[in-house]
Tab-separated table of C-alpha atoms in Angstrom:
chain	number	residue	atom	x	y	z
A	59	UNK	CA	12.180	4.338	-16.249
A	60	UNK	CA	13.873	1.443	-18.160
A	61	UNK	CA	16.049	1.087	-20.736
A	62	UNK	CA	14.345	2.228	-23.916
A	63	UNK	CA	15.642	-0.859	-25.765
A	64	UNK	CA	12.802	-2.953	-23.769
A	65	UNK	CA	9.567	-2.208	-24.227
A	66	UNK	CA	6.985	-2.579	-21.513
A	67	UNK	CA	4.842	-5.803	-21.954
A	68	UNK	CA	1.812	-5.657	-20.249
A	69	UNK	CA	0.505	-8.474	-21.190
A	70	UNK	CA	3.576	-10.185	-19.796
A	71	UNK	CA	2.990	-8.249	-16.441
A	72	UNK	CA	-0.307	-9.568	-15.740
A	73	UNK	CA	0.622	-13.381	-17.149
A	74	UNK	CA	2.755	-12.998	-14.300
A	75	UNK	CA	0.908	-12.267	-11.576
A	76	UNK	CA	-1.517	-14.667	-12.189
A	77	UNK	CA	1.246	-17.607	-12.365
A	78	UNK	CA	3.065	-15.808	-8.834
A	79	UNK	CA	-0.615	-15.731	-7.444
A	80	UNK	CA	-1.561	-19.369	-8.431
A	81	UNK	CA	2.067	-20.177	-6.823
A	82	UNK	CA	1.336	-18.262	-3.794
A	83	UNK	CA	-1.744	-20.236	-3.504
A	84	UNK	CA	0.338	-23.252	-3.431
A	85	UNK	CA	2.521	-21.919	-0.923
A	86	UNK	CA	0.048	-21.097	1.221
A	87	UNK	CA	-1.202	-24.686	1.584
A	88	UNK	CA	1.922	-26.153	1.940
A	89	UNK	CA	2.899	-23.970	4.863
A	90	UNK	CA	-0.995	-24.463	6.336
A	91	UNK	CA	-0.212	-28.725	6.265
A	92	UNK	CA	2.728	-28.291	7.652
A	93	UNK	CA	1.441	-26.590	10.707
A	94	UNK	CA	2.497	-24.263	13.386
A	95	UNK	CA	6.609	-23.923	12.254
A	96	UNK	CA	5.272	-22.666	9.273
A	97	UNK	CA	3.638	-19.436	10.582
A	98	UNK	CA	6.267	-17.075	8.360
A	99	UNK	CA	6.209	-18.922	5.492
A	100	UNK	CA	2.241	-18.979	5.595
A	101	UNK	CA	2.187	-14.794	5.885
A	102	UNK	CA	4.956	-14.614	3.297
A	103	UNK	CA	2.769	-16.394	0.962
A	104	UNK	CA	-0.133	-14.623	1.923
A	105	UNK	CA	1.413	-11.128	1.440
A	106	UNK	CA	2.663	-12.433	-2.071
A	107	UNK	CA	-1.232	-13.297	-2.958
A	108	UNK	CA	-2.422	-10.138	-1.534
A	109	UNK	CA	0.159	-7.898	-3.597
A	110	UNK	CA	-0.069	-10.352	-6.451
A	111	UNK	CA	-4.367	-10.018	-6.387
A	112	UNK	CA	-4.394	-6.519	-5.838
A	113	UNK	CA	-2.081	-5.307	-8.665
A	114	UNK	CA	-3.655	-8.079	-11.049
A	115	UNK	CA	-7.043	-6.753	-10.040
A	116	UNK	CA	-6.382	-3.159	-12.080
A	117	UNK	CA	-5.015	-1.681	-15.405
A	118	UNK	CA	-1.572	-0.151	-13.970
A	119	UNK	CA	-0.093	-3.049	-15.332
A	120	UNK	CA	-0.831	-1.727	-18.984
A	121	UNK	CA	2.029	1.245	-18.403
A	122	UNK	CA	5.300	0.924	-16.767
A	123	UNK	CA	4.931	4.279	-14.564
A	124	UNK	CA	1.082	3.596	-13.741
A	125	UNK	CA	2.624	0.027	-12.101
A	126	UNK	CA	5.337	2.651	-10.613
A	127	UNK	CA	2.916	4.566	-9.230
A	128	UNK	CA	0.522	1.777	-8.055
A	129	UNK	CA	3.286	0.247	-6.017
A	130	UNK	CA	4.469	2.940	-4.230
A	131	UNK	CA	1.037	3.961	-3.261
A	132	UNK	CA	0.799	0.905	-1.833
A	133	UNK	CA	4.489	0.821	0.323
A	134	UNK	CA	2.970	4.070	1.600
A	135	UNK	CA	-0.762	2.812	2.569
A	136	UNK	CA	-0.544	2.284	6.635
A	137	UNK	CA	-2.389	-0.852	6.550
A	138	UNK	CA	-3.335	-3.759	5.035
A	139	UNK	CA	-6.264	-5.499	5.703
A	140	UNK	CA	-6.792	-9.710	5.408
A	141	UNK	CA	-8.267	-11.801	7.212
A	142	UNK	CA	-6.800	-15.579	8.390
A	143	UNK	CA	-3.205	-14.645	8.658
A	144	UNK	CA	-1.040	-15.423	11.977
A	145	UNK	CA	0.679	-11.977	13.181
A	146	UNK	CA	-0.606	-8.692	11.176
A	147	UNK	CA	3.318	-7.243	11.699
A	148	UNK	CA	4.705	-9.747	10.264
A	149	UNK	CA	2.718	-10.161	7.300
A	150	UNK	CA	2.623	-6.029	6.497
A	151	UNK	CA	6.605	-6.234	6.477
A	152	UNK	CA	6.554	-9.374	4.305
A	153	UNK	CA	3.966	-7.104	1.916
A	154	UNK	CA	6.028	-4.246	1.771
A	155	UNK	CA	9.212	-6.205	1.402
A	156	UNK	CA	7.471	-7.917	-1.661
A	157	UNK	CA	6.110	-4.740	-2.753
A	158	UNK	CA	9.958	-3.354	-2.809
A	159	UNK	CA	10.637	-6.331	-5.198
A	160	UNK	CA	7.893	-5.855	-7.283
A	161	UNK	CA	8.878	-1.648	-7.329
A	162	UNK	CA	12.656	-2.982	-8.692
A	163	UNK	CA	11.598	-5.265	-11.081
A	164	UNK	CA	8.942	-2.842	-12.480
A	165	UNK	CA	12.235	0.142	-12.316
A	166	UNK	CA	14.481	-2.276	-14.754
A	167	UNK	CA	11.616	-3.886	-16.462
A	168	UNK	CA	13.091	-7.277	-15.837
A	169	UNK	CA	11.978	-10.660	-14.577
A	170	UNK	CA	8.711	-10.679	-15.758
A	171	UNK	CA	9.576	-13.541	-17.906
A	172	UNK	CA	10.032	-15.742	-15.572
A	173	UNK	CA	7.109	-17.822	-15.250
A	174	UNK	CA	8.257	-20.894	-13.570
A	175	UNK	CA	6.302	-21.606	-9.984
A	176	UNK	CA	9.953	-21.291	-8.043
A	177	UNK	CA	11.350	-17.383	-9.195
């Protein structure tokens, strides 16, 4: 999948999800205080904590073609179910989207080092 000079850090993987969750958390307030011009920027946070939870919440993160797999399993689910989000379309294209992201990062093994709150 990657270059072989890298090797797959799962560890690393998972350290980041929780930071981009805790971040989406964050984001998710902000956009709530600020009100009703912040209904996309609520969802896109949302859909980053739901993708962020959901691939945190099992071991593909261990192996670099499991988290291959586990993401494109879930571009291809048909929905996605949350509650207290603003417009469902909006926040399943802002979940595949990040999903898309997540599936390139995971191809080059790269950018899972960055663990600042702002990628």
């Amino acid at each position: 999948m990657s270059d072989p000079s890298t090797v797959w850090a799962g560890a690393q993987v998972r350290k980041w999800l929780e930071r981009r969750l805790a971040a989406a958390k964050l984001d998710q307030a902000a956009a709530d205080r600020a009100g009703y011009a912040s209904r996309d920027d609520y969802d896109k946070a949302a859909a980053e904590e739901w993708v962020c939870r959901t691939l945190h919440a099992d071991d593909s993160t261990e192996a670099q073609d499991a988290l291959a797999k586990r993401i494109k399993a879930l571009i291809g689910q048909e929905d996605y179910r949350v509650a207290g989000i603003n417009d469902d379309v909006r926040f399943e294209r802002h979940v595949r989207a990040y999903l898309r992201q997540l599936a390139k990062m995971t191809k080059a093994n790269a950018g899972f080092d960055n663990l600042l709150r702002f990628r």
